[in-house]
N, CA and C of each residue as an Amber inpcrd file, in Angstrom:
protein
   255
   0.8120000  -1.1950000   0.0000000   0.0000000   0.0000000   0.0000000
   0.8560000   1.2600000   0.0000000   2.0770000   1.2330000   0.4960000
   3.1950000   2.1690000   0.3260000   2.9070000   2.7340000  -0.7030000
   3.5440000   1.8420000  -1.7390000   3.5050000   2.4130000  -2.7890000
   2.6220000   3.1480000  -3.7240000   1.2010000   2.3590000  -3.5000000
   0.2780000   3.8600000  -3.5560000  -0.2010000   4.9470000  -3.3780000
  -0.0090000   4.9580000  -1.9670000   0.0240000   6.2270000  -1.2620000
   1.1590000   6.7140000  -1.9770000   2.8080000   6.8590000  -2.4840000
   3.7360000   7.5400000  -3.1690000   3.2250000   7.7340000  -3.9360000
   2.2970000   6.8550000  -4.6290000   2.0400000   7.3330000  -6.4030000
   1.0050000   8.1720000  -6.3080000   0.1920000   8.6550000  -5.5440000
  -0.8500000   9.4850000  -5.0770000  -0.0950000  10.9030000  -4.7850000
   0.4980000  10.9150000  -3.6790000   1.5040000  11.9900000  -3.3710000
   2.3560000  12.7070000  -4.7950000   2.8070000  11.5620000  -5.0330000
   4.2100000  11.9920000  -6.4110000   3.2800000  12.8150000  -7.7800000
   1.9000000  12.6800000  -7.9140000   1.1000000  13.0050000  -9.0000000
   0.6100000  14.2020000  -8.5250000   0.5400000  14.6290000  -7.4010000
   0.1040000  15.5710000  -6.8980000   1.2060000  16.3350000  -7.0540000
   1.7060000  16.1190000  -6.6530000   3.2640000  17.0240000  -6.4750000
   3.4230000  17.4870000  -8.1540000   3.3320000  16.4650000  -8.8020000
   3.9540000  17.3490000 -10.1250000   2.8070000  18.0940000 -10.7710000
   1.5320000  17.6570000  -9.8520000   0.6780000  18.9950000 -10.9340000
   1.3830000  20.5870000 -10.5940000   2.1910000  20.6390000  -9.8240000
   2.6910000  21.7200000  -9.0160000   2.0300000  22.5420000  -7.9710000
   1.1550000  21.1790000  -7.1810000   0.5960000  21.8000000  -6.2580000
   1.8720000  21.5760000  -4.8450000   1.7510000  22.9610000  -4.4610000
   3.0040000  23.2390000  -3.4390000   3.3160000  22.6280000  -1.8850000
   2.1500000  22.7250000  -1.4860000   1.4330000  21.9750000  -0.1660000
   2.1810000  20.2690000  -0.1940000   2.6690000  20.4460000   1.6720000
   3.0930000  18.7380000   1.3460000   1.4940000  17.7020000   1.5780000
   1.2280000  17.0080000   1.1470000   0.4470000  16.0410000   0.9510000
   0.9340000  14.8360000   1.6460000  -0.4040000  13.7150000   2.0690000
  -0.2540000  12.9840000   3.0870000  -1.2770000  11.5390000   2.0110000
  -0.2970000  10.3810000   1.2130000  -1.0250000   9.8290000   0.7360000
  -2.0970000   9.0240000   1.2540000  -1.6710000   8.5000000   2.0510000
  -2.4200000   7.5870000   3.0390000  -4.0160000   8.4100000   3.4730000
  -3.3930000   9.7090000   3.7570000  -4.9280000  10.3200000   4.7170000
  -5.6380000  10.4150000   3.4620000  -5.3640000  11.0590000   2.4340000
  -6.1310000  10.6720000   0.7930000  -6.5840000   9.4610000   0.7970000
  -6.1570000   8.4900000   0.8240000  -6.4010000   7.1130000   0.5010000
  -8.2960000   6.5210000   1.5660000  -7.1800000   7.3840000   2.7490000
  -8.6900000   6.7250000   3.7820000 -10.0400000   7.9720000   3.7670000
  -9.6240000   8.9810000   3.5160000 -10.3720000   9.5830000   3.2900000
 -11.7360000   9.1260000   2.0570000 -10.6430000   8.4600000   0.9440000
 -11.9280000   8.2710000  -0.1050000 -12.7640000   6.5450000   0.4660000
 -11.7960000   6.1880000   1.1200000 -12.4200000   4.5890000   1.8920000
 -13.6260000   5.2250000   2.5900000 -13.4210000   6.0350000   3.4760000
 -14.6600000   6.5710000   4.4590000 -15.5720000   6.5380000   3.6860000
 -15.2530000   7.7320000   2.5830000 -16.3800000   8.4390000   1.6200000
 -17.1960000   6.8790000   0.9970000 -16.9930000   6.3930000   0.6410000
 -16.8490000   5.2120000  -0.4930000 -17.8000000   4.2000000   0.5240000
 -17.9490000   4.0360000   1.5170000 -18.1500000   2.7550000   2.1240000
 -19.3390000   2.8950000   2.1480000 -20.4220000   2.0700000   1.9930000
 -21.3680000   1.5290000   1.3190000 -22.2480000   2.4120000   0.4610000
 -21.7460000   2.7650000  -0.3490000 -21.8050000   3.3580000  -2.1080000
 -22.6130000   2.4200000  -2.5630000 -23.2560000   2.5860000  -3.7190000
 -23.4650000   1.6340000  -4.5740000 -22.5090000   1.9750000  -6.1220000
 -22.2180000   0.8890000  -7.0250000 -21.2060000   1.0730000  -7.8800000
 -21.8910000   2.5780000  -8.5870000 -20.9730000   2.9590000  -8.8620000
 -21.1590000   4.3060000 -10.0020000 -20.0510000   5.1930000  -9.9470000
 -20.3000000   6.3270000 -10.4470000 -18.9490000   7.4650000 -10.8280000
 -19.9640000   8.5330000  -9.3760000 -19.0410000   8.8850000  -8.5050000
 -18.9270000  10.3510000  -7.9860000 -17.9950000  11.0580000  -7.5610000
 -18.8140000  12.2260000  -7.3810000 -17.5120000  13.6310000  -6.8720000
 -17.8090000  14.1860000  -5.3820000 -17.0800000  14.2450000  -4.8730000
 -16.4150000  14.5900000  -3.7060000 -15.1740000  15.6830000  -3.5660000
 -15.8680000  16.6080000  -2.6660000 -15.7800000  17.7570000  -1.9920000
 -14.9830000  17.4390000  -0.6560000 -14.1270000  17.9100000  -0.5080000
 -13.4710000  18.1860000   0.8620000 -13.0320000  19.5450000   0.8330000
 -12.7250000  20.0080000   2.0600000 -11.8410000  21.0760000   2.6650000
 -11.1500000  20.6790000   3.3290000  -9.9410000  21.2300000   3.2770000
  -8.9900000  20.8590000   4.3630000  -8.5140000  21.5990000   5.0380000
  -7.9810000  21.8330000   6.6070000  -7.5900000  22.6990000   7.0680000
  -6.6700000  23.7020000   6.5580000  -6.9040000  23.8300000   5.9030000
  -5.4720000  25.3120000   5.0730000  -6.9380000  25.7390000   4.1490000
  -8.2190000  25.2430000   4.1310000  -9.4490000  26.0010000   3.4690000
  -8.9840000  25.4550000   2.0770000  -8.1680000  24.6320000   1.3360000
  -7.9660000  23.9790000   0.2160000  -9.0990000  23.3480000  -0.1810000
  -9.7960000  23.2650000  -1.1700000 -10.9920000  22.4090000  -2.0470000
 -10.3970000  21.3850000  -3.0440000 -10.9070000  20.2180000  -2.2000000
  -9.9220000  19.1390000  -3.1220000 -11.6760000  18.7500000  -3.8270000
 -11.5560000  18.2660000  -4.8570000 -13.1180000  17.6720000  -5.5590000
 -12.3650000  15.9400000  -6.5770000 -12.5250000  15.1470000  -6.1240000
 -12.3140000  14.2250000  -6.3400000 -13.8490000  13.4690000  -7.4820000
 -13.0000000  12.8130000  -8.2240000 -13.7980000  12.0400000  -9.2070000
 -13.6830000  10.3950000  -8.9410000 -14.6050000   9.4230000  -8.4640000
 -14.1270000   8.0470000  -7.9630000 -15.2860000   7.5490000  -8.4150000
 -14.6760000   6.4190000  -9.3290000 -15.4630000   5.3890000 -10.0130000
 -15.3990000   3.5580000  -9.1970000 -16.8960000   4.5970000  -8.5750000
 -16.5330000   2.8770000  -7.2200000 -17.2910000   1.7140000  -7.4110000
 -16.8410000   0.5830000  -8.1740000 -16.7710000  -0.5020000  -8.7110000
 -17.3270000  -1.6210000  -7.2420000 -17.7560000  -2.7850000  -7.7410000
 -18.3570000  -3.6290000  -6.5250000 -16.8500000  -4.3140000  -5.5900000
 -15.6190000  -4.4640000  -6.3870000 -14.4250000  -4.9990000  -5.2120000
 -13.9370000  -4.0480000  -4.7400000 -13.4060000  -2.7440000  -5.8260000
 -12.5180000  -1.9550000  -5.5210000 -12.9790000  -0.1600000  -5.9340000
 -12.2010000   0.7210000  -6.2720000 -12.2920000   2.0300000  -6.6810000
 -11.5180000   2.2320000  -7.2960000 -12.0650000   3.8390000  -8.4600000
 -10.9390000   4.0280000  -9.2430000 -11.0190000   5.4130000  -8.6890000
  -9.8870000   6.2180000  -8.3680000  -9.5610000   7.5310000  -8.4860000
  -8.8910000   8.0930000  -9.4570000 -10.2080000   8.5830000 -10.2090000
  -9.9640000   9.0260000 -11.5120000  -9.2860000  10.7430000 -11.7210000
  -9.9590000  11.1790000 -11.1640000  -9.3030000  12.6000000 -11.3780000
  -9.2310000  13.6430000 -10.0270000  -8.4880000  14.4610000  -9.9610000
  -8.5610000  15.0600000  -8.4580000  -8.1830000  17.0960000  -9.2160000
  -9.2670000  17.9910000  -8.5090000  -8.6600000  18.9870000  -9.1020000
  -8.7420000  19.9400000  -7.3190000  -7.7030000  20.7670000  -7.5620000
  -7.1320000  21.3360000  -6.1860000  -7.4420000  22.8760000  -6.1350000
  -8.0290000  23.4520000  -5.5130000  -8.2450000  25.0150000  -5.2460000
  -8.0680000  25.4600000  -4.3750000  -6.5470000  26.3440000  -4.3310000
  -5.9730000  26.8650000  -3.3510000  -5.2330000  27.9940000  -3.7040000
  -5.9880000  28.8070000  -2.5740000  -5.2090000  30.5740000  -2.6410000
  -5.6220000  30.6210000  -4.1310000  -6.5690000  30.9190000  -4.8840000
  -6.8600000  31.1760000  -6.0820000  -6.4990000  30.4410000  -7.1120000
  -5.4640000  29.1010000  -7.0840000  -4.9840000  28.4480000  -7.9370000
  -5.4540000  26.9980000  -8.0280000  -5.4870000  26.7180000  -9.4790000
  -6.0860000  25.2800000  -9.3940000  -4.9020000  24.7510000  -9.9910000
  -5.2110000  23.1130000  -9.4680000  -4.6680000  22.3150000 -10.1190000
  -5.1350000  20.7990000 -10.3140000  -4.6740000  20.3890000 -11.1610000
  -5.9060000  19.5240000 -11.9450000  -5.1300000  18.0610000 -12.1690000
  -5.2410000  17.1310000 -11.6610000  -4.3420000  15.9340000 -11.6060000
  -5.5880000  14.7440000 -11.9620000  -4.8220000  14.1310000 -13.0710000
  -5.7400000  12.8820000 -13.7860000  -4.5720000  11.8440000 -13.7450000
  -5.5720000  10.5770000 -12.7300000  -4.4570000   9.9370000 -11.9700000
  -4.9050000   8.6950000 -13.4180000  -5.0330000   8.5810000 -14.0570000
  -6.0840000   7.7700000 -15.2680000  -4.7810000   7.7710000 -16.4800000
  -3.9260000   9.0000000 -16.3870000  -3.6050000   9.0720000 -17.4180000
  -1.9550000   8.6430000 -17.4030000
């Protein structure tokens, strides 16, 4: 699971969002969100303490999830990370 949480973090990082990031709390964060869903595509809204708007795109399947796209709004700047691609 390491290693996802890096590959979560490392994609973030190069959209050039500046903020250090915490893959894991991403990870459980969309588990929370996610738990008893029924399959389909949604978006998700967080804030985070620094008032950051993360809006997540997760295509949650009956075993697993996909985190498809994540876009970031902070201090006036977005940034837009498509973990898909």
């Amino acid at each position: 699971m390491e290693e996802f949480y890096e590959a979560i973090e490392e994609k973030i990082k190069s959209s050039g969002y500046p903020k250090k990031i915490d893959g894991c709390s991403i990870y459980t964060e969309i588990s929370d969100f996610i738990e008893d869903k029924e399959n389909g595509s949604y978006l998700y809204l967080s804030k985070n303490h620094e008032d950051d708007i993360f809006e997540y795109k997760i295509d949650v399947m009956t075993d697993n999830f996909n985190l498809a796209t994540l876009s970031i709004t902070s201090n006036g700047q977005n940034y837009f990370i498509d973990f898909d691609a």
